[in-house]
XYZ file of C-alpha atoms in Angstrom:
615
model
C 22.248 0.971 20.382
C 18.731 0.798 20.339
C 17.451 4.102 18.992
C 13.988 3.013 18.975
C 13.495 2.602 22.557
C 15.019 6.486 22.836
C 12.962 9.750 23.047
C 14.016 12.154 20.363
C 15.502 14.535 22.663
C 17.837 11.820 23.961
C 18.690 10.915 20.584
C 19.618 14.602 19.853
C 21.799 14.578 22.976
C 23.414 11.162 22.520
C 24.412 12.082 18.755
C 25.679 15.582 19.937
C 23.177 17.165 17.451
C 20.463 19.670 17.970
C 16.936 20.413 15.991
C 18.739 22.859 13.605
C 21.243 20.141 12.473
C 24.818 20.216 12.569
C 27.344 23.030 11.412
C 29.445 22.510 8.198
C 32.730 22.626 10.198
C 31.283 19.719 12.673
C 30.063 17.685 9.551
C 33.356 17.688 7.953
C 34.956 16.702 11.324
C 32.450 13.958 11.643
C 33.333 12.984 8.192
C 36.618 12.335 8.891
C 35.775 10.249 12.110
C 33.072 8.045 10.758
C 34.374 7.899 7.046
C 31.940 7.982 3.923
C 28.375 6.931 4.045
C 28.948 4.099 1.701
C 28.721 0.346 1.859
C 32.374 -0.887 1.129
C 32.983 -3.769 -1.285
C 35.604 -6.108 -2.097
C 37.938 -4.328 -4.985
C 37.350 -5.825 -8.183
C 39.815 -8.392 -9.502
C 42.138 -7.138 -12.255
C 42.250 -9.608 -15.353
C 45.505 -10.994 -14.725
C 44.456 -12.195 -11.210
C 41.327 -13.826 -12.721
C 43.780 -15.460 -15.132
C 46.174 -16.595 -12.496
C 43.522 -18.129 -10.596
C 42.743 -20.621 -13.592
C 45.686 -22.593 -12.496
C 44.922 -23.046 -8.740
C 42.888 -26.195 -9.380
C 44.666 -29.085 -7.681
C 44.418 -31.286 -11.018
C 45.777 -28.297 -12.984
C 48.755 -28.177 -10.752
C 49.302 -31.749 -11.397
C 49.330 -31.335 -14.860
C 51.758 -28.600 -14.724
C 53.871 -31.054 -12.691
C 53.781 -33.666 -15.627
C 54.399 -31.077 -18.061
C 57.812 -30.338 -16.089
C 58.557 -34.027 -15.528
C 57.694 -34.765 -19.613
C 60.247 -31.537 -20.414
C 63.186 -33.172 -18.002
C 62.384 -36.410 -19.532
C 62.926 -34.848 -23.093
C 59.658 -35.753 -24.386
C 58.606 -32.337 -25.937
C 55.596 -33.701 -27.517
C 53.814 -34.737 -24.208
C 55.132 -31.332 -22.668
C 53.733 -29.391 -25.648
C 50.189 -31.135 -25.403
C 49.967 -30.675 -21.596
C 50.700 -27.221 -21.612
C 48.078 -26.288 -24.454
C 45.528 -28.297 -22.663
C 46.469 -26.346 -19.231
C 46.324 -22.836 -21.036
C 43.079 -23.855 -23.021
C 41.476 -24.676 -20.083
C 42.799 -21.269 -18.477
C 41.444 -19.214 -21.509
C 38.050 -20.626 -21.552
C 37.670 -19.957 -17.710
C 39.096 -16.817 -17.727
C 36.786 -15.662 -20.642
C 33.920 -16.909 -18.770
C 34.861 -15.249 -15.421
C 35.816 -11.938 -16.868
C 32.491 -11.628 -18.871
C 30.726 -12.356 -15.555
C 32.665 -9.904 -13.556
C 32.410 -7.037 -15.862
C 28.528 -7.594 -15.938
C 28.318 -7.980 -12.130
C 30.425 -4.708 -12.104
C 27.707 -2.926 -14.368
C 24.632 -4.002 -12.254
C 26.565 -2.885 -8.902
C 26.967 0.770 -10.728
C 24.219 3.100 -9.067
C 23.614 6.719 -9.296
C 24.981 8.495 -6.207
C 21.553 10.213 -4.545
C 21.734 13.862 -3.041
C 19.691 14.292 0.228
C 17.990 17.640 1.763
C 19.826 18.063 5.055
C 19.381 20.740 7.501
C 23.125 22.406 8.349
C 23.408 25.637 10.391
C 19.474 25.621 10.411
C 19.337 25.879 6.740
C 18.023 23.437 4.442
C 20.994 22.374 1.800
C 21.375 19.421 -0.537
C 24.484 17.237 0.013
C 25.811 13.917 -1.437
C 24.381 10.972 0.412
C 27.954 9.635 0.739
C 28.925 13.074 2.931
C 26.075 12.209 5.625
C 27.439 11.699 9.359
C 25.611 10.664 12.297
C 23.563 13.823 14.001
C 22.425 15.116 10.749
C 18.917 16.369 10.386
C 17.550 14.717 7.254
C 14.333 15.734 5.230
C 12.555 12.925 3.590
C 9.490 12.750 1.075
C 7.829 10.684 -1.033
C 9.840 8.949 -3.609
C 13.444 9.299 -1.689
C 15.601 6.459 -1.327
C 16.383 6.457 2.556
C 20.266 7.662 2.703
C 21.127 6.289 6.111
C 19.647 4.641 9.159
C 17.543 7.354 10.713
C 15.440 7.714 14.156
C 12.253 9.897 13.025
C 11.561 12.997 14.926
C 8.585 14.365 12.890
C 6.428 12.202 10.524
C 3.258 12.898 8.525
C 1.586 9.953 6.715
C 5.173 8.453 6.157
C 5.113 4.842 4.991
C 8.258 2.990 3.521
C 8.887 0.298 1.448
C 11.256 -2.065 3.080
C 11.005 -5.367 1.211
C 14.528 -5.485 0.160
C 15.401 -5.557 3.900
C 12.588 -7.268 5.536
C 10.839 -9.249 2.859
C 7.539 -7.643 3.652
C 5.294 -6.716 0.698
C 3.343 -3.937 2.303
C 4.868 -0.578 2.947
C 5.471 -0.028 6.731
C 3.480 3.051 8.644
C 5.795 4.916 10.437
C 5.607 7.261 13.864
C 7.925 8.721 16.034
C 7.102 7.699 19.494
C 9.917 5.442 21.483
C 9.229 1.826 21.426
C 9.240 -0.250 24.426
C 10.496 -3.570 23.229
C 14.110 -4.208 22.728
C 14.473 -7.118 20.369
C 12.178 -6.792 17.467
C 11.814 -7.736 13.780
C 13.170 -5.179 11.723
C 9.716 -4.741 10.047
C 8.713 -3.563 13.340
C 10.788 -0.531 14.221
C 7.828 1.808 13.149
C 9.915 5.096 14.405
C 12.868 4.477 12.199
C 13.758 4.136 8.666
C 16.558 2.409 7.214
C 19.439 2.828 4.522
C 18.437 1.602 1.229
C 14.675 1.504 1.487
C 11.878 3.825 -0.142
C 9.669 6.336 0.863
C 6.221 5.573 -0.738
C 4.243 8.057 1.074
C 4.272 11.186 3.162
C 7.066 13.155 4.545
C 9.358 13.234 7.415
C 12.306 14.827 9.441
C 14.823 12.554 11.482
C 18.479 12.201 13.024
C 20.911 9.937 11.260
C 21.826 7.408 13.806
C 23.998 5.183 11.470
C 26.198 5.377 8.427
C 28.049 3.439 5.756
C 28.794 -0.104 7.322
C 27.200 0.769 10.646
C 23.742 0.607 9.065
C 21.383 -2.510 8.839
C 22.457 -2.836 5.312
C 26.035 -2.414 6.027
C 25.599 -5.544 8.861
C 24.166 -7.636 5.858
C 27.388 -6.539 3.788
C 29.473 -7.723 6.508
C 27.851 -11.070 6.586
C 28.703 -11.428 2.720
C 32.575 -10.910 3.348
C 33.493 -14.454 3.725
C 35.380 -16.754 1.530
C 33.627 -18.335 -1.321
C 32.655 -22.024 -1.106
C 33.673 -24.819 -3.203
C 31.064 -26.483 -5.540
C 30.197 -30.412 -5.371
C 32.192 -30.798 -8.514
C 35.177 -28.805 -7.240
C 35.233 -31.234 -4.147
C 35.032 -34.258 -6.226
C 37.672 -33.298 -8.570
C 39.895 -32.182 -5.874
C 39.372 -35.365 -4.127
C 39.865 -37.389 -7.286
C 43.262 -35.347 -8.050
C 44.617 -36.141 -4.496
C 43.417 -40.157 -4.537
C 44.890 -40.201 -8.325
C 48.280 -38.722 -7.214
C 48.531 -40.953 -4.235
C 47.883 -44.067 -6.172
C 50.246 -43.056 -9.112
C 52.806 -42.200 -6.625
C 52.448 -45.601 -4.932
C 52.684 -47.465 -8.074
C 55.971 -45.447 -9.391
C 57.329 -46.118 -6.075
C 56.650 -50.050 -6.068
C 57.792 -50.039 -9.825
C 61.205 -48.223 -8.670
C 61.373 -50.374 -5.825
C 61.216 -53.508 -7.517
C 63.722 -52.514 -10.351
C 66.261 -51.280 -7.696
C 65.904 -54.870 -5.887
C 66.282 -56.647 -9.305
C 69.677 -54.653 -9.852
C 68.326 -52.216 -12.620
C 70.162 -48.846 -13.100
C 69.036 -46.465 -10.770
C 68.625 -43.347 -13.306
C 66.623 -45.624 -15.581
C 64.345 -46.987 -12.971
C 63.731 -43.110 -11.921
C 62.981 -42.167 -15.538
C 60.789 -45.147 -15.945
C 58.645 -44.343 -13.022
C 58.504 -40.896 -13.892
C 57.273 -41.790 -17.316
C 54.618 -43.995 -15.721
C 53.403 -40.954 -13.502
C 53.004 -38.682 -16.819
C 51.346 -41.431 -18.969
C 48.908 -42.235 -15.694
C 47.698 -38.411 -15.517
C 44.479 -37.812 -17.291
C 45.877 -34.788 -19.201
C 42.350 -34.136 -21.199
C 40.217 -34.493 -17.912
C 40.167 -30.887 -16.835
C 39.895 -29.493 -20.547
C 36.950 -31.692 -21.431
C 35.273 -30.929 -17.838
C 35.623 -27.072 -18.606
C 34.485 -27.139 -22.331
C 31.388 -29.235 -21.094
C 31.007 -26.548 -18.547
C 31.351 -23.672 -21.075
C 28.682 -25.207 -23.225
C 26.054 -25.201 -20.423
C 26.883 -21.644 -19.474
C 26.357 -20.835 -23.171
C 22.794 -22.429 -23.148
C 22.201 -20.604 -19.861
C 22.961 -17.228 -21.362
C 20.627 -17.799 -23.824
C 17.955 -17.880 -20.975
C 19.125 -14.622 -19.469
C 21.236 -16.321 -16.844
C 24.691 -14.975 -15.772
C 27.147 -17.558 -14.889
C 29.787 -16.370 -12.546
C 31.953 -19.420 -12.099
C 31.805 -22.472 -14.701
C 31.448 -25.003 -11.964
C 28.209 -23.317 -10.651
C 26.677 -24.986 -14.119
C 27.123 -28.418 -12.689
C 25.903 -27.489 -9.378
C 22.693 -26.224 -10.701
C 22.130 -29.669 -12.124
C 22.520 -31.409 -8.608
C 20.196 -29.217 -6.588
C 18.028 -31.104 -4.064
C 16.616 -27.934 -2.258
C 15.715 -24.469 -3.536
C 14.817 -21.867 -0.835
C 12.950 -18.945 -2.441
C 11.900 -15.761 -1.208
C 8.630 -14.669 -1.399
C 8.263 -11.185 -2.028
C 9.359 -10.069 -6.174
C 10.459 -13.898 -6.398
C 7.305 -15.922 -6.204
C 4.916 -12.512 -6.085
C 4.742 -9.675 -8.430
C 5.743 -7.015 -5.772
C 2.744 -5.265 -6.849
C -0.309 -4.928 -4.688
C -3.596 -5.955 -6.203
C -7.211 -5.618 -5.353
C -8.796 -9.093 -5.374
C -12.057 -8.552 -4.096
C -14.672 -5.753 -2.931
C -17.681 -5.920 -0.960
C -20.593 -3.860 0.368
C -24.049 -3.806 0.836
C -25.765 -5.985 -1.507
C -22.602 -7.020 -3.577
C -19.739 -8.900 -3.580
C -17.170 -9.232 -6.456
C -14.171 -11.254 -6.267
C -11.655 -11.936 -9.256
C -11.740 -15.526 -9.203
C -15.462 -16.415 -7.770
C -17.349 -13.635 -9.824
C -19.923 -11.399 -8.956
C -22.625 -11.680 -6.381
C -25.433 -9.088 -5.921
C -25.977 -5.966 -7.591
C -23.065 -3.592 -8.686
C -25.304 -0.833 -10.364
C -26.755 0.747 -7.090
C -25.734 3.638 -4.843
C -23.546 1.419 -2.374
C -21.266 0.387 -4.999
C -21.048 3.863 -6.702
C -20.143 5.156 -3.397
C -17.538 2.743 -2.882
C -15.965 3.280 -6.139
C -15.941 6.788 -5.693
C -14.137 6.469 -2.144
C -11.513 4.009 -3.543
C -10.649 6.820 -6.230
C -10.976 9.764 -4.384
C -9.442 8.924 -0.886
C -5.668 8.275 -2.366
C -2.778 10.551 -3.353
C -2.254 8.568 -6.435
C -0.635 10.594 -9.167
C 0.249 9.848 -12.940
C 3.530 10.297 -14.461
C 4.459 11.604 -18.033
C 4.215 7.841 -19.189
C 1.047 7.309 -17.875
C 2.186 5.317 -14.909
C 0.553 5.294 -11.670
C 2.968 6.423 -8.668
C 2.553 6.712 -5.040
C 1.615 4.195 -2.091
C 1.440 0.475 -3.260
C -1.996 0.005 -1.323
C -3.500 3.332 -2.747
C -2.412 2.377 -6.357
C -4.052 -0.790 -6.232
C -7.440 0.371 -5.007
C -7.278 3.109 -7.555
C -6.545 1.077 -10.532
C -9.556 -1.124 -9.467
C -11.634 1.922 -9.341
C -10.217 3.228 -12.661
C -10.795 -0.115 -14.214
C -14.517 0.153 -13.462
C -14.883 3.671 -14.897
C -14.398 5.906 -11.761
C -11.176 8.003 -12.660
C -9.681 10.572 -10.065
C -9.176 13.528 -12.161
C -12.817 13.498 -13.643
C -14.363 13.077 -10.149
C -12.099 15.521 -8.626
C -13.855 18.148 -10.921
C -17.107 17.278 -9.339
C -15.654 16.437 -5.997
C -12.866 18.715 -5.256
C -10.632 17.859 -2.162
C -10.952 20.858 0.226
C -8.920 19.376 3.139
C -7.400 15.845 4.430
C -6.137 14.016 7.318
C -3.090 12.005 6.386
C -2.660 8.347 7.166
C -1.155 7.643 10.738
C 0.236 4.369 11.747
C -1.479 4.950 15.211
C -4.959 6.106 13.962
C -4.511 3.188 11.104
C -6.603 5.461 8.645
C -6.826 8.296 6.313
C -9.711 11.084 5.724
C -10.255 13.186 2.485
C -12.671 16.005 2.328
C -14.549 16.840 -0.806
C -17.155 19.802 -1.794
C -20.278 18.688 -3.456
C -23.418 20.766 -4.289
C -22.509 23.170 -1.239
C -21.923 20.379 0.962
C -18.783 18.417 2.231
C -18.442 14.736 1.916
C -15.875 12.862 4.049
C -14.394 9.559 2.797
C -12.438 7.614 5.299
C -10.252 4.478 4.512
C -8.400 2.356 7.049
C -8.442 -0.810 9.480
C -11.744 -2.269 9.542
C -11.736 -2.623 13.557
C -11.092 1.004 13.928
C -13.686 2.153 11.515
C -16.451 0.162 13.291
C -15.780 2.062 16.312
C -16.198 5.393 14.464
C -19.644 4.442 13.219
C -22.730 6.373 13.818
C -25.307 3.344 13.674
C -23.088 1.184 16.001
C -22.872 -1.408 12.954
C -21.763 -4.678 14.244
C -19.286 -6.983 12.670
C -22.029 -9.353 11.944
C -23.119 -7.705 8.512
C -19.443 -7.606 7.185
C -18.531 -10.905 8.684
C -18.924 -13.350 5.662
C -17.314 -11.123 3.137
C -14.519 -10.356 5.643
C -13.906 -14.102 6.472
C -13.930 -14.946 2.884
C -11.282 -12.538 2.052
C -9.126 -13.353 5.089
C -9.531 -16.961 4.653
C -7.666 -16.300 1.141
C -4.864 -14.349 2.826
C -5.875 -11.012 1.673
C -5.440 -7.986 3.716
C -8.622 -6.255 4.281
C -9.257 -2.314 4.099
C -12.418 -0.439 5.224
C -14.157 2.630 3.586
C -16.522 4.777 5.388
C -18.364 8.014 4.414
C -20.127 10.868 6.202
C -21.919 14.311 5.144
C -21.285 17.681 6.558
C -23.244 20.777 6.029
C -20.151 23.081 6.998
C -16.707 22.347 7.897
C -15.598 22.672 11.367
C -13.250 25.278 12.617
C -10.814 22.590 13.584
C -10.229 19.724 10.915
C -9.106 16.978 13.549
C -9.450 13.201 13.627
C -11.824 13.715 16.614
C -14.183 16.293 14.685
C -14.037 14.358 11.451
C -13.828 10.709 11.754
C -16.763 10.248 13.742
C -20.331 9.107 12.945
C -19.418 7.541 9.801
C -21.353 5.230 7.903
C -19.306 1.939 6.260
C -19.958 1.675 2.777
C -17.757 -1.190 1.833
C -14.417 -3.251 2.184
C -11.423 -4.254 -0.379
C -9.276 -7.547 -0.047
C -5.753 -6.806 -1.353
C -2.882 -9.027 -1.846
C 1.015 -9.271 -3.583
C -0.490 -12.314 -6.150
C 1.941 -15.093 -6.961
C 3.559 -14.961 -10.437
C 1.968 -17.631 -12.962
C 5.440 -18.643 -14.029
C 6.219 -19.366 -10.308
C 3.484 -21.915 -10.075
C 4.830 -23.807 -13.105
C 8.237 -23.422 -11.862
C 7.388 -25.083 -8.337
C 5.412 -28.132 -10.229
C 8.873 -28.743 -12.579
C 10.850 -28.729 -9.416
C 8.817 -31.267 -7.832
C 8.633 -33.336 -10.997
C 12.337 -33.215 -11.026
C 12.657 -34.369 -7.452
C 13.619 -30.933 -5.977
C 12.014 -29.500 -2.971
C 10.868 -26.022 -2.920
C 10.895 -24.012 0.378
C 9.772 -20.743 1.028
C 11.656 -18.156 3.155
C 10.412 -14.756 3.758
C 10.252 -11.975 5.964
C 6.707 -11.444 5.334
C 3.687 -12.606 7.792
C 2.791 -16.169 8.441
C -0.744 -15.976 6.980
C 0.336 -14.176 3.757
C 3.304 -16.338 3.422
C 1.156 -19.672 3.704
C -1.586 -18.358 1.434
C 0.852 -17.889 -1.310
C 2.662 -21.015 -0.373
C -0.594 -22.968 -1.103
C -1.650 -21.356 -4.210
C 1.740 -22.111 -5.654
C 1.748 -25.828 -4.316
C 4.863 -25.330 -1.832
C 2.238 -26.573 1.069
C -0.063 -29.576 -0.093
C -0.720 -31.350 3.058
C -1.276 -30.846 6.673
C 1.887 -32.387 7.909
C 3.756 -29.319 5.969
C 5.025 -27.042 8.667
C 5.264 -23.362 9.073
C 8.062 -21.896 11.119
C 8.382 -18.232 12.346
C 11.428 -16.249 13.213
C 10.346 -16.108 16.797
C 10.196 -19.951 16.882
C 13.287 -20.772 14.928
C 15.267 -18.347 17.844
C 14.098 -20.722 20.418
C 15.727 -23.725 18.570
C 19.258 -24.640 18.806
C 21.132 -25.608 15.467
C 20.709 -29.711 16.303
C 16.966 -29.087 16.733
C 16.595 -27.093 13.230
C 18.773 -29.950 11.595
C 16.146 -32.519 12.933
C 13.142 -30.590 11.677
C 14.224 -28.931 8.601
C 12.915 -31.596 6.227
C 9.141 -30.823 7.549
C 8.986 -27.198 7.385
C 7.605 -25.878 3.768
C 7.476 -21.873 4.891
C 9.654 -19.752 7.113
C 7.951 -16.446 8.074
C 9.069 -13.384 9.581
C 12.811 -14.276 9.803
C 15.685 -12.207 9.615
C 18.950 -12.412 7.201
C 20.819 -14.611 9.649
C 17.968 -16.873 10.221
C 17.932 -17.493 6.703
C 21.359 -18.362 6.477
C 21.040 -20.834 9.461
C 18.172 -22.530 7.465
C 20.502 -22.882 4.689
C 23.319 -24.271 6.740
C 20.764 -26.618 8.414
C 19.712 -28.091 5.138
C 23.535 -28.588 4.023
C 24.153 -30.639 7.225
C 21.484 -32.864 6.441
C 23.491 -33.651 3.169
C 21.208 -31.499 0.900
C 22.724 -29.287 -2.140
C 20.986 -26.009 -1.512
C 20.235 -23.395 -4.189
C 18.808 -19.912 -2.945
C 16.795 -17.294 -4.905
C 15.512 -13.615 -3.937
C 15.742 -10.225 -5.072
C 16.056 -8.496 -1.971
C 19.267 -7.624 0.362
C 17.979 -9.852 3.371
C 18.454 -12.538 0.695
C 22.278 -11.884 -0.032
C 23.918 -14.091 2.981
C 22.129 -17.345 1.964
C 22.596 -16.633 -1.527
C 26.469 -16.332 -0.684
C 26.431 -19.641 1.218
């Protein structure tokens, strides 16, 4: 159901809930109906199954057959040698897989969270696994969203949804119903999804989906497909079958010729079977397994976990690497790359232009430090909205510390960020007067200025920042003699004076640039597949060298939707960046490359990368 298109009152009706929440009895009844709010996974394989699976390979079955035949021929030496090789192969493979399974199981273990829920009109804390559709959940900064929730109330709410959408910037939330039915997941501004993080504000909402019915669960279902064979496994299977056919044919010819010559039937049968055993390369599986185990050992020294031994050889055969952007090619941490104001322009790469000692610069630094809700934890790390953290880190590095400034400019009121207004205001007392600092989108602040400032005076620094793929935020101020009786956006965010702009980006990792160049040297093509915006994706791709010529294409999820599988296969070689794509589309891209005969690797740290990674 498209919950984002429905008014909150109707959502309550459809979920048979109320603003006071469910009763305890009703919640238990629904728990029996819908099940626990958890993502179901395939059960861990017991050690004996992992061991027995080592004997499923066709070549191993051929060797076991050869051992049986040698035993029947009373050739115990060959039988013992073959069995020893088979067991050695199984033990090496078992040790590798068992260790990997245990390590992966450890990685999967997560602490069970608790959620604040309204039941019987009373706020209570319950295990997130016991949430049911219709529950009223209270959210605040730092919470992990426990289920898919349609928001009913939201104050300055932002959610980091990068694990699901691939977007590095936290998504602003509101409660108004949306008109469009089919939207990218990152544009569902009136909903929050299981597994994402609240970075700012607080909210109240109705649980509309739990467990495997959530967006996270939908992705998990896409992972429940049989494992694929690696190229090495396919080649060994083909080799084993061809060898078996050839050996069978030769044995049949030898037996037939001997029989026609009048030789003893039993003697010719034993001769043919002996020939078959001699033709089988008993040491081949063991040699391959030992070689792969040595490769896996080297990879472990590089902190790489090899789950299946044949994957070692597959990595060496890769022709394409499809990589996620956020957190993989980039740091997944917002940074201020440049600031500008009247008479100055600072860019981390291009240096400083103009005067940074004047009042306009000081005003901008104060605004960046004071207009934020960033806090410092016990380990002296900044916590808060990633954008605000980046802005404050820049100001603090310039010597403008929030704690010191708030002693001189105590905050007396604030108007939280709102995704509809696209700005945030804080009010500070100083020398008997009040100073307002406003932070937000430049196009919004331009409409709130007192001097009807045109974009011309800010055009050059803004264009420089936008051309570099930076997200631009504006800062404005206003002085009040006294506070109005009613502190609202209408009374505070008016007659403003612009004081500066800041350009922000999630910067690329230095090691990623080197890795891309090494891939190109090795003849491996690197392609970016991300849920982020095309402009941001293209900027990072150009910085890393993924896009280098005018022929390199960018394809968005909306454009991809219009292409047939055949059309995608035709153009897949020309596309270097895929932006605003869904998990399903990432999977389609990988399949299209594989249809062209490419051997594809996938790397990413988000849940949205998992289906493509699995394939």
